[in-house]
Tab-separated table of C-alpha atoms in Angstrom:
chain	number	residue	atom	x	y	z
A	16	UNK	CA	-5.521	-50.972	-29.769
A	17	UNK	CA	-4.131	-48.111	-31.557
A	18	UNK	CA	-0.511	-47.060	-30.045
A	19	UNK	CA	-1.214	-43.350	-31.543
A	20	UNK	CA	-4.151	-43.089	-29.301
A	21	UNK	CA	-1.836	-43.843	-26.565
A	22	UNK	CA	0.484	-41.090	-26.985
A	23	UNK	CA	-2.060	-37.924	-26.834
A	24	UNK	CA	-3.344	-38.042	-23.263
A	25	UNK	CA	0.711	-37.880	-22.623
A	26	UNK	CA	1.071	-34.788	-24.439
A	27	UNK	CA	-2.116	-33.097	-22.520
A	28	UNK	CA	-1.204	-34.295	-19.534
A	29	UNK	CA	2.295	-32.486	-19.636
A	30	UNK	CA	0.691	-29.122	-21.410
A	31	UNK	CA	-1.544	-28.858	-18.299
A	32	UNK	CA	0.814	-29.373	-15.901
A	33	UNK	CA	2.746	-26.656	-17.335
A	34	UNK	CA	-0.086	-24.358	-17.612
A	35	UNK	CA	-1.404	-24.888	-13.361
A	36	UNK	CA	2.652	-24.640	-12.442
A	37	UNK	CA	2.784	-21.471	-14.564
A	38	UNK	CA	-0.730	-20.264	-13.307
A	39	UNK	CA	0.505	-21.148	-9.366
A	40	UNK	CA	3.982	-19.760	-9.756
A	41	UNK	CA	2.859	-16.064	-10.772
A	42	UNK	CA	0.255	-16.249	-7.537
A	43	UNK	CA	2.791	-17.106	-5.441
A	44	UNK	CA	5.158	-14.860	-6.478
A	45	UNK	CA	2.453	-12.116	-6.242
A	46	UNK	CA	1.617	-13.299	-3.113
A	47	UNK	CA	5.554	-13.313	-1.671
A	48	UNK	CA	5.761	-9.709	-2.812
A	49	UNK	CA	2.975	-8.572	-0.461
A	50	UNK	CA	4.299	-10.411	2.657
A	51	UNK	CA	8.013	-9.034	1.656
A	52	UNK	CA	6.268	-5.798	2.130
A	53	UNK	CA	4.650	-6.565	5.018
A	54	UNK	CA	8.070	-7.617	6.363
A	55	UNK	CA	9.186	-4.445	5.995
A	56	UNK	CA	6.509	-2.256	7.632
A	57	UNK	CA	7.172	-4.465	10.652
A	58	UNK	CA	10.424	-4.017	10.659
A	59	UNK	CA	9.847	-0.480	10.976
A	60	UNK	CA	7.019	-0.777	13.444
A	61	UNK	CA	9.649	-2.887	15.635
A	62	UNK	CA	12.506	-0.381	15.600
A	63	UNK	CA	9.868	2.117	16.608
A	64	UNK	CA	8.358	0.040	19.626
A	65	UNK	CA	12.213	-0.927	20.625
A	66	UNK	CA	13.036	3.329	21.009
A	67	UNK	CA	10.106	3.913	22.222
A	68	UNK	CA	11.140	1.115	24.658
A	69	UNK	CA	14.607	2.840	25.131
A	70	UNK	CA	12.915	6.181	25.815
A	71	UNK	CA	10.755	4.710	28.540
A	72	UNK	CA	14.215	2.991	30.135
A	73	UNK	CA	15.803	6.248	30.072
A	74	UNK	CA	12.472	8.251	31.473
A	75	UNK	CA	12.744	5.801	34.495
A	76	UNK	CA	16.129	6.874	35.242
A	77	UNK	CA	16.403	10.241	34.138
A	78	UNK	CA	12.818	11.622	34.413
A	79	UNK	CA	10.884	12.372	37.538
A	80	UNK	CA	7.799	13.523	35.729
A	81	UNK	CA	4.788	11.526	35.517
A	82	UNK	CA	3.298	12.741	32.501
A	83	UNK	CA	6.153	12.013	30.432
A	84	UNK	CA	6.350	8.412	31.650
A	85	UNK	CA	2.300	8.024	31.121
A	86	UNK	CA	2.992	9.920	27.335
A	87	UNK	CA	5.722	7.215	26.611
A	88	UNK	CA	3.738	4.637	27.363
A	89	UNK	CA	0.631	5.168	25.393
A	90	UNK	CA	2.746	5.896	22.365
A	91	UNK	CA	3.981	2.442	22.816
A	92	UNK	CA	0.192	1.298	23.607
A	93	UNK	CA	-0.204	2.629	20.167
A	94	UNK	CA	2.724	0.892	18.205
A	95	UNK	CA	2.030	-2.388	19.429
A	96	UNK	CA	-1.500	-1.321	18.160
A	97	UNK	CA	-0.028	-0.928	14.231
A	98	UNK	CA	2.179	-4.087	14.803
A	99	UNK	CA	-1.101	-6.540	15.379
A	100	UNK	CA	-2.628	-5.140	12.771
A	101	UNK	CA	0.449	-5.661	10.079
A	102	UNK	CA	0.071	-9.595	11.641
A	103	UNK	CA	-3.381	-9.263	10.914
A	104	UNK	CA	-2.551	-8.967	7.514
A	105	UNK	CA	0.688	-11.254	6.820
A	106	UNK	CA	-1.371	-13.923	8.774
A	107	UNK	CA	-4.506	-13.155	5.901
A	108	UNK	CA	-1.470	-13.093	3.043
A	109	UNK	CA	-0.344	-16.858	4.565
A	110	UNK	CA	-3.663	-18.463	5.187
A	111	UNK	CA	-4.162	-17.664	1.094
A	112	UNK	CA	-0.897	-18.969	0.158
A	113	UNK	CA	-1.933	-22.366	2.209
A	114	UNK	CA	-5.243	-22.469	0.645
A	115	UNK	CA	-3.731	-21.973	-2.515
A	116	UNK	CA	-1.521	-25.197	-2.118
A	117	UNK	CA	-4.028	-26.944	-0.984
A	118	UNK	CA	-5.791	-26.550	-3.868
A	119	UNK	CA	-2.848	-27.827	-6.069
A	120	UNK	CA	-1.827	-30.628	-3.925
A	121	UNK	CA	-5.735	-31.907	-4.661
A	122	UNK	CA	-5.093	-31.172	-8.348
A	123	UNK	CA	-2.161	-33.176	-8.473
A	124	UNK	CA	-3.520	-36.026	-6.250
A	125	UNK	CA	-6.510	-36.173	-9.051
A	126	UNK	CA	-3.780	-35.984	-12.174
A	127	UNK	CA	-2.370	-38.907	-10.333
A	128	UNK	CA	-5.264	-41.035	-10.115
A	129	UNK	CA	-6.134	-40.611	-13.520
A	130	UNK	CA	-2.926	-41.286	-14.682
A	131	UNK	CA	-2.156	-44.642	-12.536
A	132	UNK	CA	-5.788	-46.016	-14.256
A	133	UNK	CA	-4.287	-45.183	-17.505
A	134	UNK	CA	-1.014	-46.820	-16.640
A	135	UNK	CA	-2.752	-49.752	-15.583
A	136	UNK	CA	-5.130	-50.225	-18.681
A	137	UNK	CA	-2.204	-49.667	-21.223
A	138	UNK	CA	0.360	-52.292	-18.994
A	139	UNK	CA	-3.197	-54.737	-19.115
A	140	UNK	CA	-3.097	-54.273	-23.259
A	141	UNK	CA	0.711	-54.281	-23.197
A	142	UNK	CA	0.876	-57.732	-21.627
A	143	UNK	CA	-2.169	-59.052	-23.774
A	144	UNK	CA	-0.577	-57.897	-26.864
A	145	UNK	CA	2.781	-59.304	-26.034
A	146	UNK	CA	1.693	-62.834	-25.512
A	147	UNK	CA	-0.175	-62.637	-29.413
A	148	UNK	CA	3.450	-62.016	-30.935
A	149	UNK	CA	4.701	-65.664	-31.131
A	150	UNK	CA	1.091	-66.711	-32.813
A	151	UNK	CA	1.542	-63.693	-35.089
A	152	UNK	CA	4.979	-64.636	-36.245
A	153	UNK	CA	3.677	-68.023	-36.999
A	154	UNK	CA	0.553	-67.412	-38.948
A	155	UNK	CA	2.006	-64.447	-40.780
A	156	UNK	CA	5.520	-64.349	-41.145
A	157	UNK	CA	5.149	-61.486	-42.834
A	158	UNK	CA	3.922	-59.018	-40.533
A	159	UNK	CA	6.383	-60.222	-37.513
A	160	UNK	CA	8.938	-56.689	-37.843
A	161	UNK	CA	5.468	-54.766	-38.170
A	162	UNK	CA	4.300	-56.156	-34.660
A	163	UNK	CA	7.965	-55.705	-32.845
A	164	UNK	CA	7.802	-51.944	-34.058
A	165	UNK	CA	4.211	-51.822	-32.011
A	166	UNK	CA	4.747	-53.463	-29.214
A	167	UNK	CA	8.143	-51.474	-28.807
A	168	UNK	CA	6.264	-48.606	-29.010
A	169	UNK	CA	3.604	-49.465	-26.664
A	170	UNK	CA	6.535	-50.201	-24.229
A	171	UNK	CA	7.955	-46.864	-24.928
A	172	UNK	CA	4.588	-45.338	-23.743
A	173	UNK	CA	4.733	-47.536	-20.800
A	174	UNK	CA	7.771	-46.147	-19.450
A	175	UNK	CA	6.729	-42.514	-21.028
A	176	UNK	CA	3.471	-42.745	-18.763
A	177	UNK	CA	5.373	-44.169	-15.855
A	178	UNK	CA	8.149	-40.979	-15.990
A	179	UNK	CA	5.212	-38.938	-15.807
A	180	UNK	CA	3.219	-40.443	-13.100
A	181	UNK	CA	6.527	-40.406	-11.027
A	182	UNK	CA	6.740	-36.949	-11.864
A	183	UNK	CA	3.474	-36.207	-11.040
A	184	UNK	CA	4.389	-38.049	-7.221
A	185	UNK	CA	7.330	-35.766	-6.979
A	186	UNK	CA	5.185	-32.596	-7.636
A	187	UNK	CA	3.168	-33.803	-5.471
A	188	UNK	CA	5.378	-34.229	-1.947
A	189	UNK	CA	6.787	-31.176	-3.210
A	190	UNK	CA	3.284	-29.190	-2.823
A	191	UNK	CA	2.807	-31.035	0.450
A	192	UNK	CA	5.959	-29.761	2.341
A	193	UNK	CA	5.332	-26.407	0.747
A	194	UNK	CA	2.046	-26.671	2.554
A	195	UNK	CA	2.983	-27.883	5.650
A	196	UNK	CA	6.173	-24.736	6.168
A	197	UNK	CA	3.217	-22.295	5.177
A	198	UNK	CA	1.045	-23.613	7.662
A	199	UNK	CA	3.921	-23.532	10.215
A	200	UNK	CA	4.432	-19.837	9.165
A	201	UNK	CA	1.155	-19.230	9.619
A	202	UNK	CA	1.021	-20.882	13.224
A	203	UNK	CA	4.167	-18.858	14.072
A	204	UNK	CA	2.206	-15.653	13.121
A	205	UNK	CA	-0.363	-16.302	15.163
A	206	UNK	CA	2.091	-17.195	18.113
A	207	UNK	CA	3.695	-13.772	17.469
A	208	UNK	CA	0.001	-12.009	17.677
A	209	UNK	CA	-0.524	-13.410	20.736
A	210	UNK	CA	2.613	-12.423	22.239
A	211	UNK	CA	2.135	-8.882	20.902
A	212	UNK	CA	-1.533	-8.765	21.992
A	213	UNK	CA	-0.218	-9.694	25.553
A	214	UNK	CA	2.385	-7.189	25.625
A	215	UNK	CA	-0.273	-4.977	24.749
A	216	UNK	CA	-2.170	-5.650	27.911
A	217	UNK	CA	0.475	-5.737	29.891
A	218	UNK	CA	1.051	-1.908	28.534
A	219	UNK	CA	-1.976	-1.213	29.116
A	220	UNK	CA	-2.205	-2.215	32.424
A	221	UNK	CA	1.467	-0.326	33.558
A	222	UNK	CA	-0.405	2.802	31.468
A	223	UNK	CA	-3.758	2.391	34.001
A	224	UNK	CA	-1.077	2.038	37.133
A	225	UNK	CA	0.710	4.887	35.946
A	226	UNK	CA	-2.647	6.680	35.602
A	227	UNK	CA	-3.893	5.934	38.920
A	228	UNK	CA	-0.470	7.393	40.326
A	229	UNK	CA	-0.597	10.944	38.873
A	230	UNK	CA	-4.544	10.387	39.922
A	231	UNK	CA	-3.208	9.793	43.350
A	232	UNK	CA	-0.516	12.561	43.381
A	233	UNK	CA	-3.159	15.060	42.828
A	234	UNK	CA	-4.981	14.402	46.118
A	235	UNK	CA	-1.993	15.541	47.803
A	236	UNK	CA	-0.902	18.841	48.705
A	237	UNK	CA	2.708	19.072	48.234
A	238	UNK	CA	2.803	16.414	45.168
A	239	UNK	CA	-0.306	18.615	43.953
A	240	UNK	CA	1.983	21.610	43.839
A	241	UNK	CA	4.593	19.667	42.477
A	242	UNK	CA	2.325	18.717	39.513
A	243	UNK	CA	1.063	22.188	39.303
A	244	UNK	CA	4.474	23.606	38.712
A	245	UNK	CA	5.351	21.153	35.945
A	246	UNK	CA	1.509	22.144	34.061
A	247	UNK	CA	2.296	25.905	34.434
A	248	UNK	CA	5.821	24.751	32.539
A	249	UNK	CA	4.231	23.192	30.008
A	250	UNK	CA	1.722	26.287	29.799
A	251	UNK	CA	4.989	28.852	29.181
A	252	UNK	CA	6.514	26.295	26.277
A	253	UNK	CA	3.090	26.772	24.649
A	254	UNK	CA	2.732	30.109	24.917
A	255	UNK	CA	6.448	30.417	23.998
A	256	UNK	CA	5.372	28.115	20.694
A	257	UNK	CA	2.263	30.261	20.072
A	258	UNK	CA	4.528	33.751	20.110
A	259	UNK	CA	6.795	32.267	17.518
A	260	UNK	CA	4.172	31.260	15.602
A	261	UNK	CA	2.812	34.822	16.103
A	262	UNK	CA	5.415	36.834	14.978
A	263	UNK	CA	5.347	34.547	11.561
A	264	UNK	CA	1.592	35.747	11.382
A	265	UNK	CA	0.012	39.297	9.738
A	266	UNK	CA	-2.073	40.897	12.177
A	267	UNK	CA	-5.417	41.453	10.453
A	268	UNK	CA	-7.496	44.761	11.398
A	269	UNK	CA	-9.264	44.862	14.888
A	270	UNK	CA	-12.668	44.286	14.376
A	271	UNK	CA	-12.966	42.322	11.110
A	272	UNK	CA	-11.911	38.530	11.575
A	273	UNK	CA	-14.393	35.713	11.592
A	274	UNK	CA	-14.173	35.601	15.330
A	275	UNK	CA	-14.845	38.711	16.268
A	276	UNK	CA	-17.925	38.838	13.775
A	277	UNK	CA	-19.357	35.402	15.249
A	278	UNK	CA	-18.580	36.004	18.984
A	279	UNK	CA	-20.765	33.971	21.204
A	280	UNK	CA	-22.156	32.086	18.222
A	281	UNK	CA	-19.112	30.044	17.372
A	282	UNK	CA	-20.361	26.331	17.173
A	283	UNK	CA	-18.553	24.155	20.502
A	284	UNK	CA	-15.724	21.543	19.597
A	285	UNK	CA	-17.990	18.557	20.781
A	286	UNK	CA	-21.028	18.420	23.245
A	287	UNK	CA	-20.656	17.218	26.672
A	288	UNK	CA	-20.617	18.194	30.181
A	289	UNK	CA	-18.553	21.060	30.768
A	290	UNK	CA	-16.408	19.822	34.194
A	291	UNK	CA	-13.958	22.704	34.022
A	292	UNK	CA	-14.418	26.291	33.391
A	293	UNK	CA	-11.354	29.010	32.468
A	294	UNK	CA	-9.703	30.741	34.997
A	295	UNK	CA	-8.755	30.304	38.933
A	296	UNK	CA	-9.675	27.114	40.558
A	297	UNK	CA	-9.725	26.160	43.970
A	298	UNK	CA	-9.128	22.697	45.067
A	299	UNK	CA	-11.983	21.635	46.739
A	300	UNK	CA	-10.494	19.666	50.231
A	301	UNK	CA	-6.475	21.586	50.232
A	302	UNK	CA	-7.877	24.250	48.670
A	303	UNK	CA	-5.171	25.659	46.732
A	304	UNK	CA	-5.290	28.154	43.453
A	305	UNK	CA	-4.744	26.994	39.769
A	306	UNK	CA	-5.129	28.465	37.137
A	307	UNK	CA	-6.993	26.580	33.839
A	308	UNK	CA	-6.117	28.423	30.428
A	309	UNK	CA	-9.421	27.122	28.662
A	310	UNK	CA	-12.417	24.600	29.187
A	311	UNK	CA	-12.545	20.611	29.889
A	312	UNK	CA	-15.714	18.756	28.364
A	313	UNK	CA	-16.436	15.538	29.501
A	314	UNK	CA	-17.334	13.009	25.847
A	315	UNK	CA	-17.346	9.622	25.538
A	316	UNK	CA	-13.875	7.836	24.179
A	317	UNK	CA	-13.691	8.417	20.535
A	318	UNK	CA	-15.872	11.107	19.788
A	319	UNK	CA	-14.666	13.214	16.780
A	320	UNK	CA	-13.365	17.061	18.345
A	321	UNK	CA	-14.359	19.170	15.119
A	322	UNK	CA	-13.001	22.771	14.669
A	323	UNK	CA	-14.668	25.629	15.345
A	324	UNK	CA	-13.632	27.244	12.481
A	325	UNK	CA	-11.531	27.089	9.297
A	326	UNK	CA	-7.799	27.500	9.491
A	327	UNK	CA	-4.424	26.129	9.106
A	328	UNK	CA	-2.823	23.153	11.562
A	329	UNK	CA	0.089	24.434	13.133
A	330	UNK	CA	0.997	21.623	15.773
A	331	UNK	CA	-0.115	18.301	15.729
A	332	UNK	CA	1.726	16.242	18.029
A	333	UNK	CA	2.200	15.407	21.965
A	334	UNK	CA	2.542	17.819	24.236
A	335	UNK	CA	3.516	18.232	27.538
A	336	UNK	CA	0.629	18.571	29.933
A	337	UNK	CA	-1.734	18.328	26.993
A	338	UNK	CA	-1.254	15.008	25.606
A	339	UNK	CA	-1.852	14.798	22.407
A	340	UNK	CA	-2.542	17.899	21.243
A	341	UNK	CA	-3.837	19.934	18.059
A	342	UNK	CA	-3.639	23.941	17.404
A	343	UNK	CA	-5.693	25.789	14.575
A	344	UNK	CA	-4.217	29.085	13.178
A	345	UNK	CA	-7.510	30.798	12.230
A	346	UNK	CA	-5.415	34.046	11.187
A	347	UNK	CA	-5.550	37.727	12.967
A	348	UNK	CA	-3.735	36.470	15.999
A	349	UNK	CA	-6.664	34.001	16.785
A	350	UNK	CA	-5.825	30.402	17.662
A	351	UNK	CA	-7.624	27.281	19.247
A	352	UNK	CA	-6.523	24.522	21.068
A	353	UNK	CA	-7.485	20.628	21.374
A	354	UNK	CA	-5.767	18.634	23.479
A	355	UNK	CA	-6.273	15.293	25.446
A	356	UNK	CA	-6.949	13.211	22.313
A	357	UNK	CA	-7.106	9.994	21.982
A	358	UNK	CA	-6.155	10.017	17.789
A	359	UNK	CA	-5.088	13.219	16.172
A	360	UNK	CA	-6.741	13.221	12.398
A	361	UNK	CA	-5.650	16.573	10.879
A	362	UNK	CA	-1.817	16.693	9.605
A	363	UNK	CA	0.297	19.570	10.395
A	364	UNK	CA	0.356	22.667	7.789
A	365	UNK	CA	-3.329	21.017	6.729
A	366	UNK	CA	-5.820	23.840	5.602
A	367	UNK	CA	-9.342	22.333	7.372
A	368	UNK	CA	-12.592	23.777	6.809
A	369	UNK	CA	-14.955	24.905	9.942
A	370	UNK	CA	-16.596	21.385	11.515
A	371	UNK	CA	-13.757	19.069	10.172
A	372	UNK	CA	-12.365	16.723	12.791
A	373	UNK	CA	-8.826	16.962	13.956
A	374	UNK	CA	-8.969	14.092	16.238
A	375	UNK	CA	-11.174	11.548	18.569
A	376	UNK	CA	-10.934	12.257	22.461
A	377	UNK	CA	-10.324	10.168	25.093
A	378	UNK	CA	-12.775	10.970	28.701
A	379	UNK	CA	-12.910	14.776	28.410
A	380	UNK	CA	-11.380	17.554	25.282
A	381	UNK	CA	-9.447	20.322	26.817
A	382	UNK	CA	-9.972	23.573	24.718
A	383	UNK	CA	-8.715	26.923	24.270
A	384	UNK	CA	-9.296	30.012	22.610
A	385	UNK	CA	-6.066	32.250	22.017
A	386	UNK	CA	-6.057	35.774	20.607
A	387	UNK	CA	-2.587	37.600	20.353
A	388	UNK	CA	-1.012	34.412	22.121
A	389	UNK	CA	-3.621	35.311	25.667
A	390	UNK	CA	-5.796	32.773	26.998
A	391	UNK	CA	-9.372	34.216	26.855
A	392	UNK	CA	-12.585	32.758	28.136
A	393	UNK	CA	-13.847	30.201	25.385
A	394	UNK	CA	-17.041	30.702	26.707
A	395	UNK	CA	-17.505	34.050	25.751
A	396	UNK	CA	-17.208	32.992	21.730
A	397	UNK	CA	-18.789	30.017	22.046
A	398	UNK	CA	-22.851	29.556	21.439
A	399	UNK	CA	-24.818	29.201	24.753
């Protein structure tokens, strides 16, 4: 047996070694970089979900309103919403880094194998070899340094082969504990998801009580008029936002805007039943008098609410009465407003084109049509 021959699957052995740990270490690394940043968005989203948490505490003691609590609580619906959804994704980052080291704990395993059969047929020659040396001494006197200097090699690959095999063991337990704290990461997300996913519900379900309470209040006369006084203040801030917002604005010259060109043909937000029409209103069984400053439409949860026409966003946020709520500068004192959304799309100080979306509703849009910061019927702009 040649002792040269012995000494090359050694070297290539080692080389790819070096190459997989190289090849894994850069994945890995790649791989820790997304989950760091992952880390950090939900780090964010948790600050946000614990004030949002604080702001609900202090609404219970400080706040008598109900929309404000029902507001407060559908923003944190909505966190929790974007925290899942990170887990989602740090739970997809893990499950890769687990497959990954699965896949190199196999490797190994085979590296092994291949290496203990070597091992073993190179200790088998070893041992043969060694018990020819006294023979070889005798018969050839001659040649007895030149057979030492083999077999001292051959030993010398021996232990070389067994350093690596043990290394190769090492490597291997190494990859396995890796394995099993990724997969107990990974468990641990999931844990967390589910937590989150109940707290969720459990959000949801104080958001559908609180619902059901402000539906209550407004079968009753004096909480009615309670209620009623807290819309109407909502109704002054707006107008109060839409004057500002006003005076910031060039009047353009009666008779020439968009609107006024296009009234009665302006395309409607979304298509639905109309279930509330502008003006007075009288309550059907106490029969009292509000007054509605544009239209309700009943749509089905999550259909887009487009504009009616181009024009800048000038609020896009919650609102007081509204929900959330978005309002279109269309220029020459003409504004429109969409509010009860479930999602709001556009971005404030956005330039939109006519028909873009600026949000999804939830059971009905409210809409209005403002000109000179006045309420005015939308159904006199809109097409029939």
């Amino acid at each position: 047996m040649n002792p040269r021959r012995l000494t090359w699957p050694i070297l290539t052995v080692l080389a790819l070694c070096g190459l997989v740990l190289s090849s894994a270490g850069a994945d890995l690394a790649e791989l820790e970089q997304r989950i760091k940043e992952h880390q950090r968005e939900l780090g964010e989203t948790k600050r946000e979900l614990e004030d949002t948490r604080q702001q609900i505490e202090r609404l219970t003691e400080t706040e008598k309103t109900s929309l404000a609590r029902l507001e407060a609580l559908r923003a944190q619906i909505a966190a929790a919403r974007r925290y899942i959804n990170q887990l989602d994704v740090q739970l997809a980052d893990r499950t890769e880094q687990v497959g990954q080291v699965a896949r190199q704990v196999e490797e190994t395993a085979r590296r092994i194998e291949a290496r203990r059969q070597d091992l073993a047929e190179r200790l088998t020659d070893i041992y043969k070899y060694g018990r020819l040396v006294p023979l070889e001494a005798v018969l050839a006197t001659d040649q007895v340094e030149n057979v030492y200097r083999r077999l001292m090699h051959l030993r010398w690959v021996a232990r070389a082969d067994r350093r690596t095999a043990e290394e190769l063991i090492r490597l291997r337990a190494s990859q396995l504990e890796q394995q099993s704290r990724l997969i107990a990461a990974r468990d641990d997300l999931v844990k967390l998801k589910a937590e989150r996913l109940a707290s969720e519900s459990l959000l949801a379900s104080s958001c559908r009580a609180e619902s059901a309470m402000v539906a209550k209040v407004r079968t009753e006369r004096d909480a009615k008029l309670k209620l009623e006084r807290e819309l109407d203040e909502a109704a002054q801030r707006l107008q109060a936002l839409i004057a500002d917002l006003e005076k910031e604005r060039a009047q353009a010259s009666a008779g020439g805007h968009f609107f006024e060109q296009n009234r009665g043909k302006l395309p409607w937000p979304v298509r639905g039943e109309l279930i509330t029409r502008f003006g007075p209103q009288t309550h059907p069984v106490y029969k009292t008098k509000t007054t509605s400053s544009g239209i309700d439409i009943r749509t089905s949860a999550g259909t887009p609410a487009l504009a009616i026409a181009s024009g800048k966003v000038v609020y896009a946020d919650q609102f007081m009465g509204y929900g959330r709520l978005v309002i279109l500068d269309h220029g020459g004192g003409f504004y429109t407003l969409y509010g009860n959304l479930e999602d709001i799309l556009a971005r404030p100080g956005a330039e939109i084109p006519a028909g873009s979306p600026v949000g999804r509703t939830r059971d009905f849009l409210h809409f209005e049509i403002r000109r000179q910061g006045q309420p005015t019927d939308p159904l006199l702009w809109l097409a029939p």
